[in-house]
Tab-separated table of N, CA, C and O in Angstrom:
chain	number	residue	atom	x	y	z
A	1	UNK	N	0.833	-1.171	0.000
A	1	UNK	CA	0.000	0.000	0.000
A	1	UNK	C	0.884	1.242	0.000
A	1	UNK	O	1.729	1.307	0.893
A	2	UNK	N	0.783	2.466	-1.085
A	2	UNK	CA	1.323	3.342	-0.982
A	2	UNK	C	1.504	4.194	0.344
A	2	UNK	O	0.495	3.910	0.989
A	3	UNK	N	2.151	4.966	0.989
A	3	UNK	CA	2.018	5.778	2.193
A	3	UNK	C	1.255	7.296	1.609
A	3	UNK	O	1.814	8.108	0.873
A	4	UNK	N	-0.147	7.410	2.155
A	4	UNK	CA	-0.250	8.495	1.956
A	4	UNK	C	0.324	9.941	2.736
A	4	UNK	O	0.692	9.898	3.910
A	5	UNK	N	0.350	11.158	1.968
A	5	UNK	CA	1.565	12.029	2.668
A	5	UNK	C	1.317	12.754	4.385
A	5	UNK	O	2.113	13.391	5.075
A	6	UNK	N	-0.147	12.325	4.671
A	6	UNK	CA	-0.311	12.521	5.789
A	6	UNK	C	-0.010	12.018	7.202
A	6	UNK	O	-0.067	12.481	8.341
A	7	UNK	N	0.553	10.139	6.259
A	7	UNK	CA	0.830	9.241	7.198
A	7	UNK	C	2.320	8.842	7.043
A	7	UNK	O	2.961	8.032	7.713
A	8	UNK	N	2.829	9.827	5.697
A	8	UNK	CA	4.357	9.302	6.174
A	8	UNK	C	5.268	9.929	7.413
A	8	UNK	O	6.415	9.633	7.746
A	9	UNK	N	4.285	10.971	8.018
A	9	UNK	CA	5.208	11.452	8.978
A	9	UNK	C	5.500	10.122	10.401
A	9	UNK	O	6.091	10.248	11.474
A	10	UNK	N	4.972	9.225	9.944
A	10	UNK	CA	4.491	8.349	11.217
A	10	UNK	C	5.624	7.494	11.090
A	10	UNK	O	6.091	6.847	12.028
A	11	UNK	N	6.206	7.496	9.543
A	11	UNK	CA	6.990	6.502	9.522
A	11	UNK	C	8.452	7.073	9.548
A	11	UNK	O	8.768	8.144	9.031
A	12	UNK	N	9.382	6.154	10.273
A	12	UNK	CA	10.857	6.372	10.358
A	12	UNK	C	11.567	6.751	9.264
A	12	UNK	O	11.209	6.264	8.192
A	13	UNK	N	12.438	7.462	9.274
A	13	UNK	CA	13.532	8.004	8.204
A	13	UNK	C	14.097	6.950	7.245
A	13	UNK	O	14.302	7.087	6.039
A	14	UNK	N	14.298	5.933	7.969
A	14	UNK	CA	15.046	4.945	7.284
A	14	UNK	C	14.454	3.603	6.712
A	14	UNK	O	14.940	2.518	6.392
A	15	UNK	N	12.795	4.322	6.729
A	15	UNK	CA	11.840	3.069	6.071
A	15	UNK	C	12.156	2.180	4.937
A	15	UNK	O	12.151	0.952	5.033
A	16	UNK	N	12.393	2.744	4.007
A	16	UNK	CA	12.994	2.322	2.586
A	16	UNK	C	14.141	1.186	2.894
A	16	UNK	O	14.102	0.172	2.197
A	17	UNK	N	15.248	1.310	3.986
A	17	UNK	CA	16.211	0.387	4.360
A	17	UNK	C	14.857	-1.040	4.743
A	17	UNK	O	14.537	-2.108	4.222
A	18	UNK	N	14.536	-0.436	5.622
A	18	UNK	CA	13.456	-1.387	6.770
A	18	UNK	C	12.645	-2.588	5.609
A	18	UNK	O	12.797	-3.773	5.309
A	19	UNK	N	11.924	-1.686	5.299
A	19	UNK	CA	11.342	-2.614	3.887
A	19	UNK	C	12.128	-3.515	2.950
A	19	UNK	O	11.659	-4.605	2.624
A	20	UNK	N	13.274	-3.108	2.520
A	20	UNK	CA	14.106	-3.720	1.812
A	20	UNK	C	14.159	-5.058	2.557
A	20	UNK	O	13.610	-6.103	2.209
A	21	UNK	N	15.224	-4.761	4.087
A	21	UNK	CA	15.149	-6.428	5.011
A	21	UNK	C	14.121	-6.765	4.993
A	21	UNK	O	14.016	-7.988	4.907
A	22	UNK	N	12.795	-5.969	5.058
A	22	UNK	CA	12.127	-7.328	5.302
A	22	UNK	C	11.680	-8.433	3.944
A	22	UNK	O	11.532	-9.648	3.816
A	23	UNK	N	11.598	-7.467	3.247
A	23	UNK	CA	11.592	-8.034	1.353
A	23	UNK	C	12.719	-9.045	1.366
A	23	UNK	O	12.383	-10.186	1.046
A	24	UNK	N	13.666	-8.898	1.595
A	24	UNK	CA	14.718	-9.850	1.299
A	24	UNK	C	14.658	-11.325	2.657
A	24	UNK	O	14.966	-12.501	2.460
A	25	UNK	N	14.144	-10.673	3.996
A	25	UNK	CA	13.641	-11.788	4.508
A	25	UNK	C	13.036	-12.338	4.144
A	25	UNK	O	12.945	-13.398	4.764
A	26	UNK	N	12.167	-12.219	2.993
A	26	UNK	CA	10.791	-13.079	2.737
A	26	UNK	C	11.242	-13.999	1.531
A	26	UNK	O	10.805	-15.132	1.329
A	27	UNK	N	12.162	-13.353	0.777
A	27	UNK	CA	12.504	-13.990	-0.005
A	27	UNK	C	12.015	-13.597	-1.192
A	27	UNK	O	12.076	-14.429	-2.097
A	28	UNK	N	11.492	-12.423	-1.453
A	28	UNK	CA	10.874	-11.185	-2.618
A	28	UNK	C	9.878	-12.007	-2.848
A	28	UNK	O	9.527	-12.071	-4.026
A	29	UNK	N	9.111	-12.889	-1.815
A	29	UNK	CA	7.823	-13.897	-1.440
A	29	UNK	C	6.534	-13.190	-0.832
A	29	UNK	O	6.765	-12.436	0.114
A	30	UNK	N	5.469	-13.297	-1.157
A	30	UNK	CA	4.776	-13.128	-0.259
A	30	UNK	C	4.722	-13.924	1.344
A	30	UNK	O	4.668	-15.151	1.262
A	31	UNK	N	4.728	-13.536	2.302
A	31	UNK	CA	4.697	-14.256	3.331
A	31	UNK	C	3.296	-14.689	4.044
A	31	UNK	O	3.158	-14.948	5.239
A	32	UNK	N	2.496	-14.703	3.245
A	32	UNK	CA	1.155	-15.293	3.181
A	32	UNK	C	1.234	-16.402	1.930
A	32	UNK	O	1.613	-17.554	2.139
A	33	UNK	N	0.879	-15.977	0.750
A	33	UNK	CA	0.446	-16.832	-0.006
A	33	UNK	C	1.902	-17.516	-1.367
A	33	UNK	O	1.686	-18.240	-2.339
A	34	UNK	N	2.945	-17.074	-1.016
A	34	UNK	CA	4.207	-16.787	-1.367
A	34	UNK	C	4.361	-16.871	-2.739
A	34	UNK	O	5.264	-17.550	-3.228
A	35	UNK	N	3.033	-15.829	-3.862
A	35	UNK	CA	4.156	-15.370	-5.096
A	35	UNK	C	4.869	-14.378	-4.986
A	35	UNK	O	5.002	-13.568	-4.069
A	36	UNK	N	5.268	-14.460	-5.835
A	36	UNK	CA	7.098	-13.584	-6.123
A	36	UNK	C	6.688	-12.581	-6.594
A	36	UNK	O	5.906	-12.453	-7.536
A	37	UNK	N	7.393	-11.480	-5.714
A	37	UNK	CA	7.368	-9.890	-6.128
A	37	UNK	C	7.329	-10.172	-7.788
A	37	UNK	O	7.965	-11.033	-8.396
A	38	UNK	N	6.142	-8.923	-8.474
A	38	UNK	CA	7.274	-8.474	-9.807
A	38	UNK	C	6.643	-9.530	-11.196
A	38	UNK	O	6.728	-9.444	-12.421
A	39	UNK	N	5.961	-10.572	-10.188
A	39	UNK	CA	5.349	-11.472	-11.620
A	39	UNK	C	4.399	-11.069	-11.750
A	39	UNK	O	3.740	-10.487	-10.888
A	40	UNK	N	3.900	-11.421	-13.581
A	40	UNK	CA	2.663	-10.591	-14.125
A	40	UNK	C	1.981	-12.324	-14.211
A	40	UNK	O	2.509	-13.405	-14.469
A	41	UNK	N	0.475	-11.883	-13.829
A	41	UNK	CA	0.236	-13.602	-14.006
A	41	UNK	C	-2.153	-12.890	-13.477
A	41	UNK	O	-2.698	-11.798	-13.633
A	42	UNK	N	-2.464	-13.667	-13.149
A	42	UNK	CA	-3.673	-13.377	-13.121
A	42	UNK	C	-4.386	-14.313	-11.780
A	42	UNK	O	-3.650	-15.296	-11.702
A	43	UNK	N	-5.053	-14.392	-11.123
A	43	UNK	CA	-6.035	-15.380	-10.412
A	43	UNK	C	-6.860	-16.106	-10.816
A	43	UNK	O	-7.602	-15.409	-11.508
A	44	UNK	N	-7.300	-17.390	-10.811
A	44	UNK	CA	-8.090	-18.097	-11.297
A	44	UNK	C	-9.348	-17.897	-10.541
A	44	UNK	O	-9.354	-16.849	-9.896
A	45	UNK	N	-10.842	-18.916	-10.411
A	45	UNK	CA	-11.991	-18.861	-10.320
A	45	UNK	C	-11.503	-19.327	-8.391
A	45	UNK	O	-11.978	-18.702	-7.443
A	46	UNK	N	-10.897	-20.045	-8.293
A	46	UNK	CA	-10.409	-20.557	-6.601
A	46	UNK	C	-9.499	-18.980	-6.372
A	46	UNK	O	-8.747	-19.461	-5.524
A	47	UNK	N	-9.102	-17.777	-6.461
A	47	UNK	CA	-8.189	-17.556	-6.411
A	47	UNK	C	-6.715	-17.923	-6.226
A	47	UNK	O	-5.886	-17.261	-5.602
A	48	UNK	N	-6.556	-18.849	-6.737
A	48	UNK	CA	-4.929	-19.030	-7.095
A	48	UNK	C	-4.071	-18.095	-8.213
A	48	UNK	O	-4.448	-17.747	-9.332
A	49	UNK	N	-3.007	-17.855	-7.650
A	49	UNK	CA	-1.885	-17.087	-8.643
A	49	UNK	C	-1.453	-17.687	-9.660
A	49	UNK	O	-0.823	-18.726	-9.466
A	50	UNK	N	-1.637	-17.268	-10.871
A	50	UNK	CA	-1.400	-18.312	-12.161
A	50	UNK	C	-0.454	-17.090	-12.762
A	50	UNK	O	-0.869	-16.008	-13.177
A	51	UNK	N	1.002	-17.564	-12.698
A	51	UNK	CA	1.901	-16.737	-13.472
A	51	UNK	C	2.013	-17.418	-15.185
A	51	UNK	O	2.003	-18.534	-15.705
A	52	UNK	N	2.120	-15.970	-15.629
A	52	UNK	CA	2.475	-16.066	-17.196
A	52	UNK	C	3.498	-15.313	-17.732
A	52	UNK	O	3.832	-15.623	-18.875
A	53	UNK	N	4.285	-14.085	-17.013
A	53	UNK	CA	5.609	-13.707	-17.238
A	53	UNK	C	6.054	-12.612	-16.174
A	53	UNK	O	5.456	-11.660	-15.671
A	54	UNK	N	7.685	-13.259	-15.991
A	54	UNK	CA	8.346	-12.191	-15.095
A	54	UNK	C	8.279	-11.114	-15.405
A	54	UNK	O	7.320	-10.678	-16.042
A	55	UNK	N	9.398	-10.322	-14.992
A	55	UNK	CA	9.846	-8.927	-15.055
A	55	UNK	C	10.342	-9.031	-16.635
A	55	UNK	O	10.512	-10.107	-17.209
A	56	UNK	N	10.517	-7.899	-17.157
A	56	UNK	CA	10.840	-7.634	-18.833
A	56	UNK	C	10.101	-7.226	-19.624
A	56	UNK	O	10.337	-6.685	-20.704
A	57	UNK	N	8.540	-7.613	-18.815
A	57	UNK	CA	7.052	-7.547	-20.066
A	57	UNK	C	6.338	-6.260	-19.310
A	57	UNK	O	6.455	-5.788	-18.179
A	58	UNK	N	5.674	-5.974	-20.279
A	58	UNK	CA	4.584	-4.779	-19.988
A	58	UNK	C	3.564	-5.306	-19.835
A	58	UNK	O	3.136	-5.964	-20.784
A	59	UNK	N	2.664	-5.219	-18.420
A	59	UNK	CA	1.193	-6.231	-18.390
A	59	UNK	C	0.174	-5.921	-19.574
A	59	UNK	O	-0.808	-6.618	-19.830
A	60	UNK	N	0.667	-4.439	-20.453
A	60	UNK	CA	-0.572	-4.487	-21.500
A	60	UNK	C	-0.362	-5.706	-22.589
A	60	UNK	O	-1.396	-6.261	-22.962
A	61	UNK	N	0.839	-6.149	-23.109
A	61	UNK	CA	1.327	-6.613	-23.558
A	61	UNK	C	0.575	-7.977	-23.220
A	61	UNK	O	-0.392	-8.433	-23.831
A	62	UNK	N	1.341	-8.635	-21.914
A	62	UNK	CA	0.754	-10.207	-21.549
A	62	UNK	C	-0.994	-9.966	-21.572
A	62	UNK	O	-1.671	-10.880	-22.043
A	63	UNK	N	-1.490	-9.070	-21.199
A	63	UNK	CA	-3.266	-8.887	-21.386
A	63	UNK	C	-3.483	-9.181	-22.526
A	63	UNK	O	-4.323	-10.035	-22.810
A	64	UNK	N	-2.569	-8.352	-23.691
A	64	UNK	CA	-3.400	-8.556	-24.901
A	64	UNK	C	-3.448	-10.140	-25.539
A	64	UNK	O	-4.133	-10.670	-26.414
A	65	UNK	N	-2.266	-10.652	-24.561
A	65	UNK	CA	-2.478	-12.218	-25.550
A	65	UNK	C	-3.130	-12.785	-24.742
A	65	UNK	O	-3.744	-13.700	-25.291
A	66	UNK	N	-3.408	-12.698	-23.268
A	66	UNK	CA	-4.925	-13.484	-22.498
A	66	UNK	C	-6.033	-12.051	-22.374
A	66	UNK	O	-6.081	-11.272	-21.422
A	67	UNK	N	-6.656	-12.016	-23.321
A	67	UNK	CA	-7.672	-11.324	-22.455
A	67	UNK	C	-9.071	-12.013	-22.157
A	67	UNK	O	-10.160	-11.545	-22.487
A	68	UNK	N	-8.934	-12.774	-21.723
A	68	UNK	CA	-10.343	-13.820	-21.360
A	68	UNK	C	-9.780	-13.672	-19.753
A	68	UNK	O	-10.508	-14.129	-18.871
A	69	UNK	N	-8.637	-13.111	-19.417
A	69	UNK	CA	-8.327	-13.257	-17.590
A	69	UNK	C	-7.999	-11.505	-17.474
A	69	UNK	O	-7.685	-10.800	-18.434
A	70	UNK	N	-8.189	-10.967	-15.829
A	70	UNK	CA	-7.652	-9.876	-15.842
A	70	UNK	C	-6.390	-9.571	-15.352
A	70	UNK	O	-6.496	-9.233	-14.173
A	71	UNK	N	-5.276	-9.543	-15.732
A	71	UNK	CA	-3.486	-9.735	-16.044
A	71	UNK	C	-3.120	-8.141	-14.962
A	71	UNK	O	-3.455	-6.970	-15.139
A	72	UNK	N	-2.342	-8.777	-13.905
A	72	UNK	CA	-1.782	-7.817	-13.022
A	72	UNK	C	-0.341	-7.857	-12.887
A	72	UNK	O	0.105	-8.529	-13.816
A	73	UNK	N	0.552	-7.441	-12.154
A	73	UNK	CA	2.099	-7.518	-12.010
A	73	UNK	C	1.867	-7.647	-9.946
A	73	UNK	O	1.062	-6.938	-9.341
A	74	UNK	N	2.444	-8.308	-9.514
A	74	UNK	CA	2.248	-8.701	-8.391
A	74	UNK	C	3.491	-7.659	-7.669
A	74	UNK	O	4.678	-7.638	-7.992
A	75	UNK	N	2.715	-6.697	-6.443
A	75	UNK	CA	3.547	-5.891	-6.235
A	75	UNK	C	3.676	-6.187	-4.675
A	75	UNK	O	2.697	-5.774	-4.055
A	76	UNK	N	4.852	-6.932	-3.730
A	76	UNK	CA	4.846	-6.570	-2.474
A	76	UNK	C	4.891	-5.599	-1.545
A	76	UNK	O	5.951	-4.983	-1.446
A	77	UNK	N	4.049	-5.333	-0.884
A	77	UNK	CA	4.080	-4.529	0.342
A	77	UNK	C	4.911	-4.696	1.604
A	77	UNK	O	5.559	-5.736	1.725
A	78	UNK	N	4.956	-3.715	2.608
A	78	UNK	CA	5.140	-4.410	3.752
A	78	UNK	C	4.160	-4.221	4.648
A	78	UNK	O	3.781	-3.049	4.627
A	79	UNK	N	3.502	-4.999	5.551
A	79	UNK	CA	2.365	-4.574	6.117
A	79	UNK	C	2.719	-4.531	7.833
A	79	UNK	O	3.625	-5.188	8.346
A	80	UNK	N	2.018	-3.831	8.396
A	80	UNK	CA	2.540	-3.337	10.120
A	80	UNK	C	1.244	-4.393	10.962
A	80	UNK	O	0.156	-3.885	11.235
A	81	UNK	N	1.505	-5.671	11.256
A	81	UNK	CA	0.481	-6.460	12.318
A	81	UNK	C	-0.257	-6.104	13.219
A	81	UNK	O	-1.193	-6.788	13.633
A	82	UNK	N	0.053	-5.006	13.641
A	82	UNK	CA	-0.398	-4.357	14.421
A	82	UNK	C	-1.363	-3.470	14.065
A	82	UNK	O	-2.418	-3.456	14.700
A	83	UNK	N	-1.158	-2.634	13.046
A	83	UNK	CA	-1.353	-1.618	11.957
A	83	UNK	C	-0.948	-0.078	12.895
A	83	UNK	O	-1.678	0.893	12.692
A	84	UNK	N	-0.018	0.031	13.687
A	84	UNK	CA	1.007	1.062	13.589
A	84	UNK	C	2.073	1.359	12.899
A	84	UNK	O	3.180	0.979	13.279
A	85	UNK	N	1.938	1.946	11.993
A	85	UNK	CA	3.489	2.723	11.456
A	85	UNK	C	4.867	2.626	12.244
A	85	UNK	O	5.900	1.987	12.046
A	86	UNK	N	4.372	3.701	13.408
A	86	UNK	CA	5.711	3.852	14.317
A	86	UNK	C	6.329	2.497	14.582
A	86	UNK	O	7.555	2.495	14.477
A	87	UNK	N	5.480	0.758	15.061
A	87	UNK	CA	6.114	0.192	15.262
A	87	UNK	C	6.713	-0.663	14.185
A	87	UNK	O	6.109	-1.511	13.528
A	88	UNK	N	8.126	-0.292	14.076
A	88	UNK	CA	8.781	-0.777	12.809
A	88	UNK	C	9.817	-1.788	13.553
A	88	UNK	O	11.032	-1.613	13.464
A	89	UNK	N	9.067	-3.189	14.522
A	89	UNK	CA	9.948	-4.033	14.493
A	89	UNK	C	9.679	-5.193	13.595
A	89	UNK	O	8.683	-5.745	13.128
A	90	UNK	N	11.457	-5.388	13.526
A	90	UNK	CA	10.938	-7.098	12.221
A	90	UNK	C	9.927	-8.352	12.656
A	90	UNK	O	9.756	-9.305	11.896
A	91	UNK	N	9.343	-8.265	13.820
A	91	UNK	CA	8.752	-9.077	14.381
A	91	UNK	C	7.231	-8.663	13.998
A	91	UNK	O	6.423	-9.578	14.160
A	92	UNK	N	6.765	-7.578	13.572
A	92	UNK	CA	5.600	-6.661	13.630
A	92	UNK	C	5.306	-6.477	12.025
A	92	UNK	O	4.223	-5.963	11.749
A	93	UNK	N	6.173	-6.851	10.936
A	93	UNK	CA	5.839	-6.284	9.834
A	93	UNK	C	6.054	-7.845	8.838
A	93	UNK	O	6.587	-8.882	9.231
A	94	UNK	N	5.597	-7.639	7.810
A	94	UNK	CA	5.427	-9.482	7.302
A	94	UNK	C	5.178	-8.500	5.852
A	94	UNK	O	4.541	-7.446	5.849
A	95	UNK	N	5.890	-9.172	4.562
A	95	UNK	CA	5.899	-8.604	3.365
A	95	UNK	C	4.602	-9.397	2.790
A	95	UNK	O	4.460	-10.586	3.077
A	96	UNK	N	3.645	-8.708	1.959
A	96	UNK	CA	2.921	-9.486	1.543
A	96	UNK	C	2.151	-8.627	0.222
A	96	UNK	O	2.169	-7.407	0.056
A	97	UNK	N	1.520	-9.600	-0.593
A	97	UNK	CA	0.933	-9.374	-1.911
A	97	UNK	C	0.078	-7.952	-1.638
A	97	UNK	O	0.097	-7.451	-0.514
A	98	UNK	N	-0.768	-7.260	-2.880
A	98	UNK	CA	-1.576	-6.372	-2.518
A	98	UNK	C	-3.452	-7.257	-1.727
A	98	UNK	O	-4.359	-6.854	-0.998
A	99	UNK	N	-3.118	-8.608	-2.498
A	99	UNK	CA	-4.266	-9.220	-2.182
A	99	UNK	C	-4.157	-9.786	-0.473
A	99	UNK	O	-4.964	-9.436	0.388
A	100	UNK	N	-3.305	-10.464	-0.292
A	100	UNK	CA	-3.401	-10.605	1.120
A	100	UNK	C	-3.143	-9.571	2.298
A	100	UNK	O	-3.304	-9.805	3.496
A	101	UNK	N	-2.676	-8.287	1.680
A	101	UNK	CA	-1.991	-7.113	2.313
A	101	UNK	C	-3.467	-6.218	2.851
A	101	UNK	O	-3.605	-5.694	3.956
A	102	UNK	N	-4.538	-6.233	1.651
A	102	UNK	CA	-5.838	-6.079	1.852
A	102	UNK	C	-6.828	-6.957	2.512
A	102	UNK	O	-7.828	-6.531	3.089
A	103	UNK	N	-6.518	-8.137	2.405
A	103	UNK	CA	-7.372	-9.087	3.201
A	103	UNK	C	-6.952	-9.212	4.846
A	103	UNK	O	-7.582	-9.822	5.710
A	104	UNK	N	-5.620	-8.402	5.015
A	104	UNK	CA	-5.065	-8.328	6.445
A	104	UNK	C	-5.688	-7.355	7.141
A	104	UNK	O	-5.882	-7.575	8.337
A	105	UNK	N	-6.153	-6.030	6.542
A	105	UNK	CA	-6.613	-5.054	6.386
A	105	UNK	C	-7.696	-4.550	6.546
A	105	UNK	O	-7.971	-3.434	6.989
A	106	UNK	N	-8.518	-5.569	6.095
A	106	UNK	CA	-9.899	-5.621	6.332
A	106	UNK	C	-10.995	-5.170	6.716
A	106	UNK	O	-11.838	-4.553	6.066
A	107	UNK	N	-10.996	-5.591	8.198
A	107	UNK	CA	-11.500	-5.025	9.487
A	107	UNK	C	-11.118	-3.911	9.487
A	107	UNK	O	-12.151	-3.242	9.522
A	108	UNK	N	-9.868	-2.928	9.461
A	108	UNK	CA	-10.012	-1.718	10.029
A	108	UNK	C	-10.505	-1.352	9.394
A	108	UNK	O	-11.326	-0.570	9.872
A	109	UNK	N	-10.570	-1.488	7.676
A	109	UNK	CA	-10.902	-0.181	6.550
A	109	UNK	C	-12.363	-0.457	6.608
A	109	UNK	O	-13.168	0.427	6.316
A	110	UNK	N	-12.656	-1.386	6.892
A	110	UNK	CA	-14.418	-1.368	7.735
A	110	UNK	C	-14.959	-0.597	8.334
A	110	UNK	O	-15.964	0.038	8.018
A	111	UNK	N	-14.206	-0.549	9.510
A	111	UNK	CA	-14.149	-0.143	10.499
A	111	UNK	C	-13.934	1.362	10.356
A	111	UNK	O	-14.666	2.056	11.061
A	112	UNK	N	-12.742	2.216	9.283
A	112	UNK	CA	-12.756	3.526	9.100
A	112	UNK	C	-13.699	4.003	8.074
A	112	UNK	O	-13.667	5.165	7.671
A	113	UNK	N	-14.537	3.127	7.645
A	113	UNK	CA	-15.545	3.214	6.575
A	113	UNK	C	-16.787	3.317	7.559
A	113	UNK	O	-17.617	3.769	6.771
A	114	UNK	N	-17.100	3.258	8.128
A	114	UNK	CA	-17.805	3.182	9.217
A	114	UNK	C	-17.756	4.043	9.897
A	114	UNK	O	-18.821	4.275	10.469
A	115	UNK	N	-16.913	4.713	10.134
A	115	UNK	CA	-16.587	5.857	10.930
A	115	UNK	C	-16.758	7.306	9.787
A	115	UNK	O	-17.338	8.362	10.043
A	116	UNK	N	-16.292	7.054	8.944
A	116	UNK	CA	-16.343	8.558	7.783
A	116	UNK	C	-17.875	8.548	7.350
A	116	UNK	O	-18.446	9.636	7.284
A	117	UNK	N	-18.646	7.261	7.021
A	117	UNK	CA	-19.766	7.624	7.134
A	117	UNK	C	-20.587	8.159	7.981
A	117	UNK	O	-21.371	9.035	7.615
A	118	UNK	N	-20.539	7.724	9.228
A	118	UNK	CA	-20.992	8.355	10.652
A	118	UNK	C	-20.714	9.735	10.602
A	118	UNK	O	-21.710	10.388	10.913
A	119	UNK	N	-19.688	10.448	10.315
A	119	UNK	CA	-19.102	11.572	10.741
A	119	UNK	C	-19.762	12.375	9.787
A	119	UNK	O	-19.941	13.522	10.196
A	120	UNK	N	-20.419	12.026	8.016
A	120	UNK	CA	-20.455	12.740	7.287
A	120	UNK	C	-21.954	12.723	8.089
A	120	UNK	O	-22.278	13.865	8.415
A	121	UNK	N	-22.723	11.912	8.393
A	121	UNK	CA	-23.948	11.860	9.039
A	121	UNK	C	-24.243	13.447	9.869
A	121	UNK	O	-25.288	14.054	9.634
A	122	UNK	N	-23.612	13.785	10.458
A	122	UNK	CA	-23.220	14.267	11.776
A	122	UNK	C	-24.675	14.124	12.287
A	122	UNK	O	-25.504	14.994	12.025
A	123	UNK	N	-24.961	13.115	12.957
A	123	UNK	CA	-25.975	12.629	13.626
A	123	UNK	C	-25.853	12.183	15.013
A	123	UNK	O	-24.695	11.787	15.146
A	124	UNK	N	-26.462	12.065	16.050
A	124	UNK	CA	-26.507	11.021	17.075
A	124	UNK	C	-26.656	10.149	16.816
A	124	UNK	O	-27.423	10.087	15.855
A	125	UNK	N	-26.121	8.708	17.363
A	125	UNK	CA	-26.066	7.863	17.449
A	125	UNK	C	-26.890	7.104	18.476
A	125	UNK	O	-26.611	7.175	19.673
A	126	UNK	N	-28.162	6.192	17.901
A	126	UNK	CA	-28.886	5.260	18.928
A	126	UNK	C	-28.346	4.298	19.877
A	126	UNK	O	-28.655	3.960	21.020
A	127	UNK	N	-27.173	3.866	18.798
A	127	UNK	CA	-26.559	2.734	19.228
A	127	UNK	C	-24.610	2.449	19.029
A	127	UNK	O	-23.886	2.589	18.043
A	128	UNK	N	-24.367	2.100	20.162
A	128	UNK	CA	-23.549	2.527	19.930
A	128	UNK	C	-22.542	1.679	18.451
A	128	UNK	O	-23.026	1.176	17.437
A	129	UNK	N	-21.084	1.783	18.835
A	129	UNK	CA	-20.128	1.335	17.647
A	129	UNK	C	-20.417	-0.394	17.761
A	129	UNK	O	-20.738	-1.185	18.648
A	130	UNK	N	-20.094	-0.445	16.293
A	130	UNK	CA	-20.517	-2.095	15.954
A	130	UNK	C	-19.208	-2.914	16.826
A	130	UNK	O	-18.419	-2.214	17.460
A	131	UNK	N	-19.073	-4.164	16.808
A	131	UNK	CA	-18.718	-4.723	17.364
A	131	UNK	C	-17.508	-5.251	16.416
A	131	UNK	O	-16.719	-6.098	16.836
């Protein structure tokens, strides 16, 4: 997930190092579902990762010769377990796909989806926050 510029103040100077170890801990793997940074390939009907070419190709390129699938380039993240920024220990952060990086994710963006609607409401509330 990109850092938006409001939330990079949260993160340490030397993030870019940080990310790198942990990328190279993983093995430029996802550490969930473990494809490889950087491959262009698509999901099947089970979601499984079905690669069709490394690095070298342009995904418009591999699309145009499958377009019966929708053709992505698999980009790792690093994601915070916790979901604090500040805590940038290697124990706390796990490199992972955009798909499992979002499925980790989940709950909060629920959860802040839930909240921006409320707020645009500006209403009282009967009841309180969901569970």
């Amino acid at each position: 997930m990109p850092i938006t510029p409001e939330k990079r103040k949260r993160y340490p100077p030397d993030w870019p190092q940080i990310r790198a170890a942990i990328l190279a801990r993983a093995g430029n793997r996802c550490e969930q579902c473990g494809v490889l940074n950087g491959v262009i390939g698509y999901r099947d009907a089970h979601g499984a990762f079905c690669p069709l070419a490394r690095h070298g190709f342009r995904v418009s390129y591999i699309q145009s010769l499958h377009p019966e699938v929708r053709v992505f380039q698999v980009v790792l993240t690093v994601a915070h377990l916790d979901h604090v920024p500040e805590n940038c220990k290697p124990k706390n952060l796990k490199a992972l796909c955009q798909r499992c990086h979002l499925r980790h994710d989940a709950v909060q963006h629920a959860r802040s989806a839930w909240l921006t609607r409320r707020a645009q409401k500006n209403n009282l509330e009967l009841f309180g926050e969901p569970a």
